[in-house]
Short mmCIF file of C-alpha atoms in Angstrom, two decimals:
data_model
loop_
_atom_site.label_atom_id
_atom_site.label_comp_id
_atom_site.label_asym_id
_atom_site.label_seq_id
_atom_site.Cartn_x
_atom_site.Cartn_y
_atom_site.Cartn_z
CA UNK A 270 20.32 2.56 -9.24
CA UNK A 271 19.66 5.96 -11.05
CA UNK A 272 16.58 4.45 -12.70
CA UNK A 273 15.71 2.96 -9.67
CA UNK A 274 15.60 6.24 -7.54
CA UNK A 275 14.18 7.92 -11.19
CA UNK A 276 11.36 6.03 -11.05
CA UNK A 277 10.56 6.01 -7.41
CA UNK A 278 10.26 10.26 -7.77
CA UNK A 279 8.44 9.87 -10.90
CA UNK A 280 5.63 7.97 -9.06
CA UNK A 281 5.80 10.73 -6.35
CA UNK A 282 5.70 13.21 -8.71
CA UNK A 283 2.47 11.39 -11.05
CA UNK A 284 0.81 11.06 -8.00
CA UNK A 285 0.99 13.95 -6.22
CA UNK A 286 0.05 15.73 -10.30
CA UNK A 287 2.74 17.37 -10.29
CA UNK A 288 3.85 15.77 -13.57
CA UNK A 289 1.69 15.62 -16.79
CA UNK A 290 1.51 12.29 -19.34
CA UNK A 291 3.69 14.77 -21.97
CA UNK A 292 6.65 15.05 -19.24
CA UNK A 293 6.57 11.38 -17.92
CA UNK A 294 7.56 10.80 -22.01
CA UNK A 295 9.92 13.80 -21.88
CA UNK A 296 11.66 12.60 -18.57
CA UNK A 297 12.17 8.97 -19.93
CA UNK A 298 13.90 10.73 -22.96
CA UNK A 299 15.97 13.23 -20.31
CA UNK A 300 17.02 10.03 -17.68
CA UNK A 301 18.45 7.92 -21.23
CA UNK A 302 20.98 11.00 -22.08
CA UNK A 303 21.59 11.98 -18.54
CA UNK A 304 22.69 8.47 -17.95
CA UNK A 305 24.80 8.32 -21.09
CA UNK A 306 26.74 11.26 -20.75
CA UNK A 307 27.37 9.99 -16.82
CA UNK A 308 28.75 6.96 -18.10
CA UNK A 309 30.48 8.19 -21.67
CA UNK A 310 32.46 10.10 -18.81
CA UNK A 311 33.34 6.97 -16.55
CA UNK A 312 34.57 5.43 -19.59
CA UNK A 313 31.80 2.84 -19.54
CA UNK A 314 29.61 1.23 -22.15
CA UNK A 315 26.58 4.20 -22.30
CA UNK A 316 24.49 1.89 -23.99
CA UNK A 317 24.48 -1.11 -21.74
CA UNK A 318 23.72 1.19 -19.19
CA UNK A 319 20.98 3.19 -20.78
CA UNK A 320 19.54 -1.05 -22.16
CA UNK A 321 19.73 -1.53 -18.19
CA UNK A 322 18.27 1.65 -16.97
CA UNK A 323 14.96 1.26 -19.69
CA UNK A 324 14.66 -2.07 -17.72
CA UNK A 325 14.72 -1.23 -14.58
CA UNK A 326 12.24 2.02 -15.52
CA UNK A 327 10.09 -0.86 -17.51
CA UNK A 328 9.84 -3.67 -15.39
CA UNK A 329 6.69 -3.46 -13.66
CA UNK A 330 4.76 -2.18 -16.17
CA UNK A 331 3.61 1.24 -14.37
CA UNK A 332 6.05 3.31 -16.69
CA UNK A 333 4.46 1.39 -19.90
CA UNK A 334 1.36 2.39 -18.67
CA UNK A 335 1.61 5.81 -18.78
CA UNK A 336 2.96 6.52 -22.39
CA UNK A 337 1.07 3.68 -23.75
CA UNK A 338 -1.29 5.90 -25.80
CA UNK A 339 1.49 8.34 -26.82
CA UNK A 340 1.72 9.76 -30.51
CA UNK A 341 4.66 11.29 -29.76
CA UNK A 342 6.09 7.77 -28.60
CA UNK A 343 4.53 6.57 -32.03
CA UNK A 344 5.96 8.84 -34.15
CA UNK A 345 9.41 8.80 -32.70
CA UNK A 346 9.74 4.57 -33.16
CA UNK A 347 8.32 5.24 -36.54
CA UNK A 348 11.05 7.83 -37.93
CA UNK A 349 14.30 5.63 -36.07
CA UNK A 350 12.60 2.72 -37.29
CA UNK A 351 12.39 3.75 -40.92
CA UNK A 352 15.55 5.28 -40.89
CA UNK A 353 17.45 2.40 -39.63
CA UNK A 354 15.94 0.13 -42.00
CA UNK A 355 16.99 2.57 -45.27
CA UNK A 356 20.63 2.38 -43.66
CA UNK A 357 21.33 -1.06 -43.27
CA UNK A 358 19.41 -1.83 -46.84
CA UNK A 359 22.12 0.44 -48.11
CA UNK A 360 24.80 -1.17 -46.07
CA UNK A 361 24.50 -4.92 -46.08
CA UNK A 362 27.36 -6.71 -47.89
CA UNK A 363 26.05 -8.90 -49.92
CA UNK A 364 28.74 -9.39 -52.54
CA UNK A 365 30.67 -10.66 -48.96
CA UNK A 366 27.67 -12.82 -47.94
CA UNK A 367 27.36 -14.62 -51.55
CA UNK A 368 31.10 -14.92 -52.33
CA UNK A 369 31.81 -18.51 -50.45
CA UNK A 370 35.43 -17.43 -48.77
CA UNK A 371 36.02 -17.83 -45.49
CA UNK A 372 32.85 -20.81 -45.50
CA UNK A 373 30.87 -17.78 -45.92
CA UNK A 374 27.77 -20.25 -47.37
CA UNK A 375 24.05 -19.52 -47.17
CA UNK A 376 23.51 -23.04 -45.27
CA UNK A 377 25.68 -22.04 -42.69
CA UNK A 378 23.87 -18.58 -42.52
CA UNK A 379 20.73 -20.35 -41.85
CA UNK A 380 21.56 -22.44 -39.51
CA UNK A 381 23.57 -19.65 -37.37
CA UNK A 382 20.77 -17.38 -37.53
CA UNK A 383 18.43 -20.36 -36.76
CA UNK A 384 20.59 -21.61 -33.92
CA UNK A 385 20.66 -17.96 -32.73
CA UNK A 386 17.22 -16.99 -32.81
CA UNK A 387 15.98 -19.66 -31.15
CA UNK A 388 17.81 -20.90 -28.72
CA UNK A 389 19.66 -17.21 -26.93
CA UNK A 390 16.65 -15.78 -25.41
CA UNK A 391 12.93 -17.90 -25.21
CA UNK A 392 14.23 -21.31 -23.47
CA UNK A 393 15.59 -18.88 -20.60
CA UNK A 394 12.74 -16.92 -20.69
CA UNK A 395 10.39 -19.74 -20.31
CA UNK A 396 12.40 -21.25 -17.44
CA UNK A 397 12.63 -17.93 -15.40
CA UNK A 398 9.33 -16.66 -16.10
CA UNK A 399 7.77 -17.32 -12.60
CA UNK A 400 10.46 -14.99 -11.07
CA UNK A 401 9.74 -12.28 -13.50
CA UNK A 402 6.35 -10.02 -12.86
CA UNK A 403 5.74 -8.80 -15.85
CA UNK A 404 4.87 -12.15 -17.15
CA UNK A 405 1.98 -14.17 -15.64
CA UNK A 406 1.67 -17.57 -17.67
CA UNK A 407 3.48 -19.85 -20.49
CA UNK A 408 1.55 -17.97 -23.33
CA UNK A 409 2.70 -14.31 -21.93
CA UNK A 410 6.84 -16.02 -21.50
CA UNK A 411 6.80 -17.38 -24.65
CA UNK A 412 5.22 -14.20 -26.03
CA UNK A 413 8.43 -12.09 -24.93
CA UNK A 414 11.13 -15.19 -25.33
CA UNK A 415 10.18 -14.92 -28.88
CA UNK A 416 10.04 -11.41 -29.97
CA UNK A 417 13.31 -9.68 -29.20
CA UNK A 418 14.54 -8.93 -32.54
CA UNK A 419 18.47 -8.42 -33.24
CA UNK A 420 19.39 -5.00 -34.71
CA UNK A 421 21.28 -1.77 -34.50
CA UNK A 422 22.79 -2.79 -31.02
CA UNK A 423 25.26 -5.74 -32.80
CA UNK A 424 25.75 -3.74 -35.65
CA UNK A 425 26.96 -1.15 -33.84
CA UNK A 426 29.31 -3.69 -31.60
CA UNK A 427 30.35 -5.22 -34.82
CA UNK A 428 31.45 -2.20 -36.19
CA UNK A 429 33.23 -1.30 -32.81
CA UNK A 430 35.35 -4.52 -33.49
CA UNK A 431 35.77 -3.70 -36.72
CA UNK A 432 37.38 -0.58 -35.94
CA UNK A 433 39.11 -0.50 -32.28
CA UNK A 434 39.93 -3.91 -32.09
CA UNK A 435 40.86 -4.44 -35.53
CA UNK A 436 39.03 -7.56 -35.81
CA UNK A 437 38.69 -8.14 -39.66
CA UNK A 438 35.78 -7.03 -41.24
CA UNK A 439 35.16 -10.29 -43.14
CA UNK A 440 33.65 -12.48 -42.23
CA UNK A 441 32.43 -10.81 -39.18
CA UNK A 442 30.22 -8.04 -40.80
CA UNK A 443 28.44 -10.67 -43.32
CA UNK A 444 27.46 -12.63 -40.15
CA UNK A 445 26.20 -9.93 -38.18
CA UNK A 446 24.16 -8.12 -41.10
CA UNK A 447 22.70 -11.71 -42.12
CA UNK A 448 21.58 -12.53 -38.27
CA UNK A 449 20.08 -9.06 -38.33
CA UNK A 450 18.39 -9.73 -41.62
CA UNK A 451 16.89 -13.10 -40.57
CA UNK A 452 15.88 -11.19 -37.34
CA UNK A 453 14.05 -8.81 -39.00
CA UNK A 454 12.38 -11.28 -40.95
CA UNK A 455 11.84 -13.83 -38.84
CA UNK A 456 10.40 -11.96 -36.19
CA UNK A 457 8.41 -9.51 -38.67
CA UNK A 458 6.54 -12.33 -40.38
CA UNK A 459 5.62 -13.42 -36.48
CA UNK A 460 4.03 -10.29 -35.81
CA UNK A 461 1.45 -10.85 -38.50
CA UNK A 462 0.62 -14.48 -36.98
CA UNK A 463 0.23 -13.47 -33.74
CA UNK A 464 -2.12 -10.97 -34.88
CA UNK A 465 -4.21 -13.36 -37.40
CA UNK A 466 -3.94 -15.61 -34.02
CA UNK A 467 -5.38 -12.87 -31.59
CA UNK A 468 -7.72 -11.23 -34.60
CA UNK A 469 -9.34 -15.11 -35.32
CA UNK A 470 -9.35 -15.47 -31.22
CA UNK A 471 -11.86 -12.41 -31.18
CA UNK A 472 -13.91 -13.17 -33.95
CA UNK A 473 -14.51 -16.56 -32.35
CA UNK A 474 -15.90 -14.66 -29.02
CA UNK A 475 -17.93 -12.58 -30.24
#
């Protein structure tokens, strides 16, 4: 609802110019820790509700839009990105993930993250697609079924286990970190198809 109503006055504000492309960035930035601190105070889950709030900012596109040309944007993603990467490199257990205890097998790895990658997002995606506008044909719901890569979110949730709920940390940490590493390369080597798809597509027009 906060998004909602944010989103609504940021319109107002873009189109009466009271707002320049810099802010509209800057107030995206101010709504996610606005609503976090709200709901670290209720005792809720802050990031579920900032996930939800980007959503509801996001979903017709007019947000996207706006900061599409953004360095700032750019440069930002790029830093997190890196920096996230260096971390879990660092992190992953792979003496855990190699070891065999607790049927902690590379087989059964693969076919988890398989299983997972597959099948928990795109064949929803694809059947709901007509009710979603963002998404106007097969190519476009198959386009964002695909790509939604697994990363810090279930690492972090993982780790929450880990340590509030005293789940044990093997072999639920292995699992996570080895989903997160297929993710990552899964969905990274499909970003360079698509593009040799869409790069051969234009050569072909022209």
């Amino acid at each position: 609802v906060i998004a909602w109503l944010a989103k609504i006055s940021l319109k107002s504000a873009v189109r009466r110019e009271w707002i320049d492309k810099e802010s509209v960035l800057s107030f995206s930035i101010a709504l996610a820790l606005f609503i976090m601190g709200l709901v670290a105070m209720l005792g809720s889950d802050d990031i579920l509700a900032v996930f939800v709030a980007g959503n509801v900012l996001t979903w017709d596109l007019w947000f996207n839009e706006r900061v599409a040309t953004s360095s700032f944007q750019e440069v930002i993603d790029a830093l997190l990105n890196l920096s996230y990467f260096v971390y879990i490199g660092a992190v992953v257990p792979w003496a855990s993930s190699a070891s065999g205890q607790n049927n902690l097998e590379i087989w059964r790895f693969c076919l988890l993250a398989l299983w997972i990658l597959f099948l928990r997002q795109l064949p929803f995606v694809m059947g709901l697609y007509r009710w979603i506008p963002a998404l106007h044909d097969s190519k476009e719901a198959f386009f964002a079924g695909w790509f939604g890569p697994i990363g810090a979110g279930s690492i972090f949730y993982a780790h929450i286990a880990v340590v509030y709920f005293e789940y044990p940390a093997t072999p639920m940490l292995p699992i996570v970190f080895f989903i997160v590493l297929a993710s990552v390369m899964i969905h990274g080597g499909s970003v360079a198809l698509f593009n040799l798809s869409l790069s051969r597509q234009t050569t072909y027009h022209h």
